[in-house]
mmCIF file of C-alpha atoms and ligand atoms in Angstrom:
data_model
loop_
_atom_site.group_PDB
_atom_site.id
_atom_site.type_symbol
_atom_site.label_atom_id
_atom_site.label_comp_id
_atom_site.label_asym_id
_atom_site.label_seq_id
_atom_site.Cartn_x
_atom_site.Cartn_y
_atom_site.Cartn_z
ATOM 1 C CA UNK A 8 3.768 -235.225 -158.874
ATOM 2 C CA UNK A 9 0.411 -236.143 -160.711
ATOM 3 C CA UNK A 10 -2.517 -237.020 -158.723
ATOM 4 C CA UNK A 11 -4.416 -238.905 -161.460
ATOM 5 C CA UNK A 12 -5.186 -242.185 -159.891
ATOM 6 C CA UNK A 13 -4.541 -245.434 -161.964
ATOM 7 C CA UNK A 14 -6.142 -248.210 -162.364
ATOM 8 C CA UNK A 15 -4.257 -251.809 -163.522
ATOM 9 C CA UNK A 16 -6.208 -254.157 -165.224
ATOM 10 C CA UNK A 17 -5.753 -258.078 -164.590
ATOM 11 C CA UNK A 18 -6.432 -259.683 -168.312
ATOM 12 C CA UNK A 19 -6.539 -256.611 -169.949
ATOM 13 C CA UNK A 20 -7.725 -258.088 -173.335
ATOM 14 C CA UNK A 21 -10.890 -259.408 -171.820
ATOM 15 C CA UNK A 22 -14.481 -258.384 -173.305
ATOM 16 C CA UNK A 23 -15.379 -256.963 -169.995
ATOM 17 C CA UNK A 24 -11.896 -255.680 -168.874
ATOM 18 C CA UNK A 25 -12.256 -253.824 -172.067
ATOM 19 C CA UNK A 26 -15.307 -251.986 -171.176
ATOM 20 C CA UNK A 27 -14.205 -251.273 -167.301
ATOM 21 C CA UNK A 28 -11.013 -249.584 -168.787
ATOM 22 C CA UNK A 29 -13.393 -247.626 -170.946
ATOM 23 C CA UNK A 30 -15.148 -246.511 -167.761
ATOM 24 C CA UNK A 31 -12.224 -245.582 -165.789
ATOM 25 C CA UNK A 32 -10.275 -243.807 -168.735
ATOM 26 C CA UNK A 33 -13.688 -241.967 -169.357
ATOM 27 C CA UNK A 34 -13.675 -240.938 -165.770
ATOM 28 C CA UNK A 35 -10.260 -239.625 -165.884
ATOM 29 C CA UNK A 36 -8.208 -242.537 -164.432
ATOM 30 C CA UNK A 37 -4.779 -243.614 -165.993
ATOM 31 C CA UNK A 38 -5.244 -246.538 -166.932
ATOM 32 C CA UNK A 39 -2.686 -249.626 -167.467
ATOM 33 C CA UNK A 40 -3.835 -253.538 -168.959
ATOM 34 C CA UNK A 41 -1.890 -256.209 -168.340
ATOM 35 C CA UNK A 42 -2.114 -259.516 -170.266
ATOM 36 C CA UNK A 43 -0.993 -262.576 -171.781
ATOM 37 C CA UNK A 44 -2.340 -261.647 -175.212
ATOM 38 C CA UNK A 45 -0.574 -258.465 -175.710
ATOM 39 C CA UNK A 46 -1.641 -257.872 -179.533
ATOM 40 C CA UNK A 47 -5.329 -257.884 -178.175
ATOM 41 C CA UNK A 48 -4.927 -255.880 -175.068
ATOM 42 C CA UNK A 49 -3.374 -253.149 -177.764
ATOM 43 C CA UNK A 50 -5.860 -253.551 -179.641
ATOM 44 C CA UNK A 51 -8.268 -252.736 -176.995
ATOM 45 C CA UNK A 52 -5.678 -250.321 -175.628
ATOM 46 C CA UNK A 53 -5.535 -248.323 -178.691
ATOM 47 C CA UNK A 54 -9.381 -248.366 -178.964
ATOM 48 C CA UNK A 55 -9.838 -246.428 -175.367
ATOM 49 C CA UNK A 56 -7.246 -244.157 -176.160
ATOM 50 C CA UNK A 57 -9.174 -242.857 -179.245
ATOM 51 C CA UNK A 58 -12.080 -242.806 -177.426
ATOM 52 C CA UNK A 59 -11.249 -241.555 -174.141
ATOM 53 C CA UNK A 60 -8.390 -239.083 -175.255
ATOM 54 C CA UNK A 61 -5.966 -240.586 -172.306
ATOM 55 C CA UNK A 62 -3.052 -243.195 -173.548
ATOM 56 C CA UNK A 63 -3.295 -246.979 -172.172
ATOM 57 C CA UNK A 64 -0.340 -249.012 -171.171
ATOM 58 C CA UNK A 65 -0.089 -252.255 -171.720
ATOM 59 C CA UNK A 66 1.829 -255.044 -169.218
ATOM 60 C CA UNK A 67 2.859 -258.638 -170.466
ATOM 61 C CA UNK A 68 1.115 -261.076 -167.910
ATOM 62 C CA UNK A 69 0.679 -264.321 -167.460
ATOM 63 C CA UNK A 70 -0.753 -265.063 -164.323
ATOM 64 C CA UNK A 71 0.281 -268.921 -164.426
ATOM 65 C CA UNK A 72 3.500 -268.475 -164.133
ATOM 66 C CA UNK A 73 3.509 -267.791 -160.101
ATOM 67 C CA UNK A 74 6.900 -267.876 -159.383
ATOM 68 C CA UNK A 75 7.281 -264.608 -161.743
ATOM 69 C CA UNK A 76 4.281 -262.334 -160.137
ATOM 70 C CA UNK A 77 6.704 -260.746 -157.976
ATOM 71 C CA UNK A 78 8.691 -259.455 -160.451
ATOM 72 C CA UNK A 79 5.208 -258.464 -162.610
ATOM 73 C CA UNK A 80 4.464 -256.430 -159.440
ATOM 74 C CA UNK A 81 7.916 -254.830 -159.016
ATOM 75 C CA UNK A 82 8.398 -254.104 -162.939
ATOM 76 C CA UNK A 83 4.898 -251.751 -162.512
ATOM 77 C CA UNK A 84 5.730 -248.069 -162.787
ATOM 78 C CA UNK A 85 4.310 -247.575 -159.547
ATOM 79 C CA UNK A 86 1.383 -249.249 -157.447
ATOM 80 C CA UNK A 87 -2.135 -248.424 -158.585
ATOM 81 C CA UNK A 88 -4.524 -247.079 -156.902
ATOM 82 C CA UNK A 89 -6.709 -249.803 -157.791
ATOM 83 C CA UNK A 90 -6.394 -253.600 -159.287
ATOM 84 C CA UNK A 91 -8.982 -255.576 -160.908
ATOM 85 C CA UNK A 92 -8.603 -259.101 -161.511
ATOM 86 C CA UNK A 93 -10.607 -260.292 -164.872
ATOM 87 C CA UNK A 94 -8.812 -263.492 -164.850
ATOM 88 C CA UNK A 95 -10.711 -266.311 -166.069
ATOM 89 C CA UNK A 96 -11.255 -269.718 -168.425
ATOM 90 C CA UNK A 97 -14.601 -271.513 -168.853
ATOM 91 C CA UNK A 98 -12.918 -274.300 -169.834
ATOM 92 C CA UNK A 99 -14.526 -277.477 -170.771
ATOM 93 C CA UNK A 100 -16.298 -279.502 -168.077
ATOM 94 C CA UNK A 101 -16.704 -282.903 -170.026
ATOM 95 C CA UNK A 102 -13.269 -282.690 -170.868
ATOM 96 C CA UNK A 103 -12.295 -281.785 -167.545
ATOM 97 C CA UNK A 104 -13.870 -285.011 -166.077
ATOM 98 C CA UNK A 105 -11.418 -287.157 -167.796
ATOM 99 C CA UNK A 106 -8.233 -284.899 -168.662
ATOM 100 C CA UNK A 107 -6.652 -283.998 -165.228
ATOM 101 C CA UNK A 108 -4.745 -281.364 -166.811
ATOM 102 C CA UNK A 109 -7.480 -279.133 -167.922
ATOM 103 C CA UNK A 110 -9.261 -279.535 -164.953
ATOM 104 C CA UNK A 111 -5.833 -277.798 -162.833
ATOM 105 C CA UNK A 112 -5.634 -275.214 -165.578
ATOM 106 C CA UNK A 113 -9.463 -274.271 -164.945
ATOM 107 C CA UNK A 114 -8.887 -274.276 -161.106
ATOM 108 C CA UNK A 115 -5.463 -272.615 -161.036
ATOM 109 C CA UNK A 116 -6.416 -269.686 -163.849
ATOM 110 C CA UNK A 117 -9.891 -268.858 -161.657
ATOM 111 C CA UNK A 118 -8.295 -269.754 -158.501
ATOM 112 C CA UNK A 119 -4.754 -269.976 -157.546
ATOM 113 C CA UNK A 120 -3.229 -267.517 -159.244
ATOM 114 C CA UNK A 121 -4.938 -264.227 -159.520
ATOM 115 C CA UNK A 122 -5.335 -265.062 -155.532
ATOM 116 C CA UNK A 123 -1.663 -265.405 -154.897
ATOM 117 C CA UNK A 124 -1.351 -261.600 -157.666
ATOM 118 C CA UNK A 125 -3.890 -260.201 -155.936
ATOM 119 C CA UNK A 126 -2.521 -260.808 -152.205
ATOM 120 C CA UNK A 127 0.935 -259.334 -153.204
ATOM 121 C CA UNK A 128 -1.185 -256.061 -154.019
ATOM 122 C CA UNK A 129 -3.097 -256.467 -150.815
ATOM 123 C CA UNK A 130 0.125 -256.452 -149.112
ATOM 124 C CA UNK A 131 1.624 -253.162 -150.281
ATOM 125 C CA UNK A 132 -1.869 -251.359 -150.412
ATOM 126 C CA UNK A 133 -2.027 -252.326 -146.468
ATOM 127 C CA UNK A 134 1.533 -250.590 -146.543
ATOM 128 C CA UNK A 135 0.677 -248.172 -148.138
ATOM 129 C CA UNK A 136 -3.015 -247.952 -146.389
ATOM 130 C CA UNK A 137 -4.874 -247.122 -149.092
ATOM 131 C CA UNK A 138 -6.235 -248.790 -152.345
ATOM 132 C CA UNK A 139 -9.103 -251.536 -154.086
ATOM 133 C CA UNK A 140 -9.361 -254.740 -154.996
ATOM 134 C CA UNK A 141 -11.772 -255.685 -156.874
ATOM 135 C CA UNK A 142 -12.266 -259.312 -158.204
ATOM 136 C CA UNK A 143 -14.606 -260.291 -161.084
ATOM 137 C CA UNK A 144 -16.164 -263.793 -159.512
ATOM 138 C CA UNK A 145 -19.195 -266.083 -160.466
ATOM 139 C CA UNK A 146 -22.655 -266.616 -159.491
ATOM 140 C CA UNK A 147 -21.267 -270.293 -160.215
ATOM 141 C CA UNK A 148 -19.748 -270.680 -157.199
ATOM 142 C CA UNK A 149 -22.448 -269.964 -155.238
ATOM 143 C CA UNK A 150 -23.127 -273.638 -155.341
ATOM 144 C CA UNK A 151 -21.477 -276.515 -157.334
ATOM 145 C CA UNK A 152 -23.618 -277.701 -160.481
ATOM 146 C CA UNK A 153 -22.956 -280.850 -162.496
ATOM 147 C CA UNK A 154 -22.639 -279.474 -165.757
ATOM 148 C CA UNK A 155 -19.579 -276.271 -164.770
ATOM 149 C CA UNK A 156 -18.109 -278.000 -161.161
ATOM 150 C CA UNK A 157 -14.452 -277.308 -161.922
ATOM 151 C CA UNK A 158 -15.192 -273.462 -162.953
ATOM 152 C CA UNK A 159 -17.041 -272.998 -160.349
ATOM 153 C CA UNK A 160 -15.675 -275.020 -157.504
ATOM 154 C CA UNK A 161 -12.851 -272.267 -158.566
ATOM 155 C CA UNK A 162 -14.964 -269.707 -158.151
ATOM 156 C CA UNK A 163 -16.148 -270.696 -155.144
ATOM 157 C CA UNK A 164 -12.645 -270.660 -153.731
ATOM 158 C CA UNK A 165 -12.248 -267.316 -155.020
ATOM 159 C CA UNK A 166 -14.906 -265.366 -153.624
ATOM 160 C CA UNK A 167 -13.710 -267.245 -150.330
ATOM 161 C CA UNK A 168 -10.469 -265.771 -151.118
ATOM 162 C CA UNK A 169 -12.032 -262.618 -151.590
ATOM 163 C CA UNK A 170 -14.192 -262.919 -148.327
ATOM 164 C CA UNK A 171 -11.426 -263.652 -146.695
ATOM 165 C CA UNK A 172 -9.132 -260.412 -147.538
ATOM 166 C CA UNK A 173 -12.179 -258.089 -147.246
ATOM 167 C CA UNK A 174 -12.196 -259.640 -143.465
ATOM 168 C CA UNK A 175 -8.312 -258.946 -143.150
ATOM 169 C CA UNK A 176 -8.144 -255.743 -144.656
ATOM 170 C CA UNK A 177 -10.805 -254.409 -142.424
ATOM 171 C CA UNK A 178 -9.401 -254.802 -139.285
ATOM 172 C CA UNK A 179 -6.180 -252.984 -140.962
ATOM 173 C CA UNK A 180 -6.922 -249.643 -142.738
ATOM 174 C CA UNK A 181 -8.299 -248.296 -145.530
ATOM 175 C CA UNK A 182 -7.853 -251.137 -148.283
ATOM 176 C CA UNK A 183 -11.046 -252.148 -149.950
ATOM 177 C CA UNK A 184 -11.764 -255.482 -151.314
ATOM 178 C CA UNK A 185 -15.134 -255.590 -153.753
ATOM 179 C CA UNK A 186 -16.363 -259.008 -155.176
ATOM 180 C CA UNK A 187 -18.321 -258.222 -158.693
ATOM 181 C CA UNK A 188 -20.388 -261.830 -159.723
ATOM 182 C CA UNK A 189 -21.817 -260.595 -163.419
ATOM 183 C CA UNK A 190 -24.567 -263.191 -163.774
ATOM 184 C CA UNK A 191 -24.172 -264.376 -167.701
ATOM 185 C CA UNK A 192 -22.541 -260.981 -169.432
ATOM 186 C CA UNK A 193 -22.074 -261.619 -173.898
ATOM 187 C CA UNK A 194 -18.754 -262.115 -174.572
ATOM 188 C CA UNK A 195 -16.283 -264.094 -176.420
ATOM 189 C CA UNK A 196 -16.092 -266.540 -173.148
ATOM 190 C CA UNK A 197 -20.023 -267.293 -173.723
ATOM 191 C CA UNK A 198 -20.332 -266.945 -177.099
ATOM 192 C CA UNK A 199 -21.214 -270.758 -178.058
ATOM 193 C CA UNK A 200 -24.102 -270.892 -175.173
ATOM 194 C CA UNK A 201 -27.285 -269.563 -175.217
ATOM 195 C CA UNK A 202 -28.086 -267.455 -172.585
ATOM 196 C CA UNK A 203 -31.136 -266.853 -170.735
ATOM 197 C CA UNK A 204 -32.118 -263.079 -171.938
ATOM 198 C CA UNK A 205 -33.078 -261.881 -168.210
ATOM 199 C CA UNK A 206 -30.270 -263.185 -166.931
ATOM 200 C CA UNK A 207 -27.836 -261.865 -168.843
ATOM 201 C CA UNK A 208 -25.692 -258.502 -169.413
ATOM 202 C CA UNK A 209 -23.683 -256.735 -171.553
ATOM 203 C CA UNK A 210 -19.653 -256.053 -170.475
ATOM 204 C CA UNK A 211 -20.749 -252.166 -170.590
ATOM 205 C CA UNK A 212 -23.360 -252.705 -167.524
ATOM 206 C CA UNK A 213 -20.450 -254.691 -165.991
ATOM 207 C CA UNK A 214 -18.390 -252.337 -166.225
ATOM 208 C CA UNK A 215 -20.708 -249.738 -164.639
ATOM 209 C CA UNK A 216 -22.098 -251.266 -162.040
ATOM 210 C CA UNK A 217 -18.080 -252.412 -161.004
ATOM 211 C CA UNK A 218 -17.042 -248.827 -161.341
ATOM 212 C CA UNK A 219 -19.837 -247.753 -158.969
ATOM 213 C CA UNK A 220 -19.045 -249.843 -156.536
ATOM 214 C CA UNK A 221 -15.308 -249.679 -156.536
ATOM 215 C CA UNK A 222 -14.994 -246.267 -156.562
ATOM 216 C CA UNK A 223 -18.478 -244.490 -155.752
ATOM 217 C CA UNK A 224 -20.756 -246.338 -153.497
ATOM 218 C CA UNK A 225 -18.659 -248.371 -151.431
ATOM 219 C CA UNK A 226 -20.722 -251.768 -151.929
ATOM 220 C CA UNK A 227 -18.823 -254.631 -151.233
ATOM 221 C CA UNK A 228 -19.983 -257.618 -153.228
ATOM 222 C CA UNK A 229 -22.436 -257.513 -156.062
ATOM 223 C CA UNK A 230 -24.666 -259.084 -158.209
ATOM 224 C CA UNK A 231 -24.923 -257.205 -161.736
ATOM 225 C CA UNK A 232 -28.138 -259.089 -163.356
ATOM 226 C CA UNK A 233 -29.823 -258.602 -160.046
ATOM 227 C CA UNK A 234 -32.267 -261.399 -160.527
ATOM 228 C CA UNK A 235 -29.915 -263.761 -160.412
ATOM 229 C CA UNK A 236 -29.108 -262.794 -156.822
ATOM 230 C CA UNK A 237 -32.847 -264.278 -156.214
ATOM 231 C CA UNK A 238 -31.892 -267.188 -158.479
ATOM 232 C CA UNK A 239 -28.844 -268.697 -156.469
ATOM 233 C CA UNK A 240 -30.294 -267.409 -152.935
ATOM 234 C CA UNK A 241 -33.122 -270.250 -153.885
ATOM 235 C CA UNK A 242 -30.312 -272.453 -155.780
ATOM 236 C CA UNK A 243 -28.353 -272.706 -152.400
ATOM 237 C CA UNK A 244 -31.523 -273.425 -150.492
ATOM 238 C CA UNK A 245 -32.582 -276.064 -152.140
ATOM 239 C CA UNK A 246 -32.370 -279.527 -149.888
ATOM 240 C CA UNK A 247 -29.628 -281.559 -151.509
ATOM 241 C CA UNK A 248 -31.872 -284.788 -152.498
ATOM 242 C CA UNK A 249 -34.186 -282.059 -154.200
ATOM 243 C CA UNK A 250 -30.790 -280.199 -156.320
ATOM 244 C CA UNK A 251 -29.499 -284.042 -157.453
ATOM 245 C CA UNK A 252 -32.811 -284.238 -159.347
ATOM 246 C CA UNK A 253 -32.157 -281.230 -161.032
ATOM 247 C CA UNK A 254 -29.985 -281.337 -164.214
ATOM 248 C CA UNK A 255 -27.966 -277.889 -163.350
HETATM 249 N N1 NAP B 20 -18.909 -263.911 -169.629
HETATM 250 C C1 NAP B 20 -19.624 -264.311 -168.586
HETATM 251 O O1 NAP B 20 -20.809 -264.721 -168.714
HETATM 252 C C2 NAP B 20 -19.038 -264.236 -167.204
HETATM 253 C C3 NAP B 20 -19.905 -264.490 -166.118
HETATM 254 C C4 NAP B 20 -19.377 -264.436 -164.837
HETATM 255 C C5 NAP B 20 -18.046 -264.164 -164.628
HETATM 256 N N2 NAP B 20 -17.221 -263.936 -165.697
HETATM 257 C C6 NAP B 20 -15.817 -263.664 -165.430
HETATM 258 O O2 NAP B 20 -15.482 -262.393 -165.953
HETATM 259 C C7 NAP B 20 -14.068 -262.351 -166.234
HETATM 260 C C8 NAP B 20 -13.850 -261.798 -167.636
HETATM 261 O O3 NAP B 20 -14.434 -262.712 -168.559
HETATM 262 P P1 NAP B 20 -14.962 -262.357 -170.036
HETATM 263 O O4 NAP B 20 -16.346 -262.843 -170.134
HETATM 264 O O5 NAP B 20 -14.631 -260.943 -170.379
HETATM 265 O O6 NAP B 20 -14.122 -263.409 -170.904
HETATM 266 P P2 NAP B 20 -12.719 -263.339 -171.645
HETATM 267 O O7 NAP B 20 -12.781 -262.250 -172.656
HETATM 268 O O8 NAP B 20 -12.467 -264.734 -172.098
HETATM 269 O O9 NAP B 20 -11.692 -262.935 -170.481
HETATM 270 C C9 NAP B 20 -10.902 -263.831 -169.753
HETATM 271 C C10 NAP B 20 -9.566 -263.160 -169.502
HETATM 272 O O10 NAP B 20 -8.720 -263.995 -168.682
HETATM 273 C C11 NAP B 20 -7.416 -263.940 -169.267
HETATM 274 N N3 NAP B 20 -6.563 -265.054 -168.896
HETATM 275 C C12 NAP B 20 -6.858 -266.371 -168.910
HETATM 276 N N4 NAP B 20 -5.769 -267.080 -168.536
HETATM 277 C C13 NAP B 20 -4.768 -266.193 -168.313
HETATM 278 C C14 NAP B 20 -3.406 -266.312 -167.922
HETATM 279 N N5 NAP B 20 -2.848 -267.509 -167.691
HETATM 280 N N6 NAP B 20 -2.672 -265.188 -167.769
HETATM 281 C C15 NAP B 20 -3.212 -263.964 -168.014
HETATM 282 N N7 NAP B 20 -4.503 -263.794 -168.401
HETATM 283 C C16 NAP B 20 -5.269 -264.895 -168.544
HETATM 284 C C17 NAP B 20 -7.703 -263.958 -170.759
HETATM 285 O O11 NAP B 20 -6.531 -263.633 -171.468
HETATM 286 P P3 NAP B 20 -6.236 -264.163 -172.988
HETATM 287 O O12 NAP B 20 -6.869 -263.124 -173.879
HETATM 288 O O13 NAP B 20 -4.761 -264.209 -173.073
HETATM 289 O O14 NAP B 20 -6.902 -265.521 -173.111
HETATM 290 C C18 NAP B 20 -8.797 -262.894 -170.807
HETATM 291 O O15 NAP B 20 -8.248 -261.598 -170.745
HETATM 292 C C19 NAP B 20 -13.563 -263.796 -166.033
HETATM 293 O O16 NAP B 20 -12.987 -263.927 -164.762
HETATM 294 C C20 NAP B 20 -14.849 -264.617 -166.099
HETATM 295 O O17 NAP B 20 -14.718 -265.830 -165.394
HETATM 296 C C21 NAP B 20 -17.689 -263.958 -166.992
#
């Protein structure tokens, strides 16, 4: 039997899942993308290969449909050795404030659902006792801000959700649960804003700093543009009548 770990990658034709399967391919993982946009995540796929030497899988995912993540989980070759959720939509606040549906669709895509993927892995790693989880959150949901409160009330909820495993899974083995919050990285999600150059990263630092701390240094959560660490530790201290003045 092989002992070259794997790695499965939630949204696998994300910017920065792109560059974290780049990482682990060039580190000698096996490496497997799942995603709803399949022609992408080949695309992608087929550029690591060439550059890393190591073939990609790709997965069809799409982590809405809950009632089908069982069978995503059971259709998997085997279970990785590690899972990394990339899962995420920006969405559109101001439409969000008056179209109910978009709102749900920003909360359930950040929130609900790759919770409800990631616990199925949780429970057969604690089987198993052994693997990662590591889920890519957001220094927005640190504290709620007029102008991104859906996104980042989801957020929120999953770095709770992610809080709350890590707590689990420590009392039960050897299952690790990492929280990554990237500060504002350049990629197609961000591409319309301007972003503030010191607080912002590329998908490649991403990718390294979430590879070091999945599988090197054993940190648990982390902040990638480390300022902005600073940033929402004085964001969340702020007295409340103080933060409603500010247009955040
Ligand atoms: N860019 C930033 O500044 C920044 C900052 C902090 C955190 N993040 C987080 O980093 C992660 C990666 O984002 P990114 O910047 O690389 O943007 P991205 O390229 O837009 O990646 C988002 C990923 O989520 C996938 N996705 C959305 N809904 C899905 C569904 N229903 N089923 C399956 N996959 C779905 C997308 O797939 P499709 O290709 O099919 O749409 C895409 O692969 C996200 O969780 C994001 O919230 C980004």
């Amino acid at each position: 039997m092989s002992d070259q770990k794997t790695v499965l990658i939630l949204g696998g034709s994300s910017d920065i899942g792109h560059a974290t399967a780049l990482r682990y391919a060039q580190a000698g993982w096996g490496v497997w993308l799942a995603a709803r946009d399949l022609a992408s995540a080949q695309r992608n796929a087929d550029d690591i290969a060439a550059r890393s030497g190591r073939p990609v899988a790709v997965h069809a995912l799409d982590v809405m449909q809950t009632e089908r993540l069982a069978d995503f989980v059971a259709q998997l070759p085997a279970l990785p050795d590690t899972v990394i959720s990339m899962i995420g939509e920006l969405g559109d606040q101001k439409r969000a404030e008056t179209d109910s549906a978009h709102a749900a669709m920003i909360m359930r895509t950040n929130f609900e659902a790759p919770s409800l993927l990631l616990d199925l892995f949780a429970g057969r790693f604690q089987a198993r006792d052994t693997g990662t989880i590591v889920g890519v959150s957001s220094v927005a949901g640190d504290r709620g801000r007029g102008s991104n409160y859906f996104y980042g009330a989801a957020k929120a909820g999953f770095s709770q959700y992610l809080s709350g495993l890590r707590n689990r899974m420590a009392l039960a083995g050897k299952v690790r649960v990492v929280t990554v919050k990237p500060g504002f990285v350049r990629t197609r999600m961000t591409a319309h804003l301007k972003l503030p150059a010191p607080l912002t990263v590329t998908p490649d630092r991403v990718a390294a700093d979430l590879y070091r701390a999945a599988e090197e240094n054993g940190r648990e959560v982390i902040y990638v543009a480390k300022r902005f660490w600073l940033v929402m530790t004085i964001i969340c201290l702020l007295p409340e009548p103080l933060f409603k003045r500010l247009k955040l």
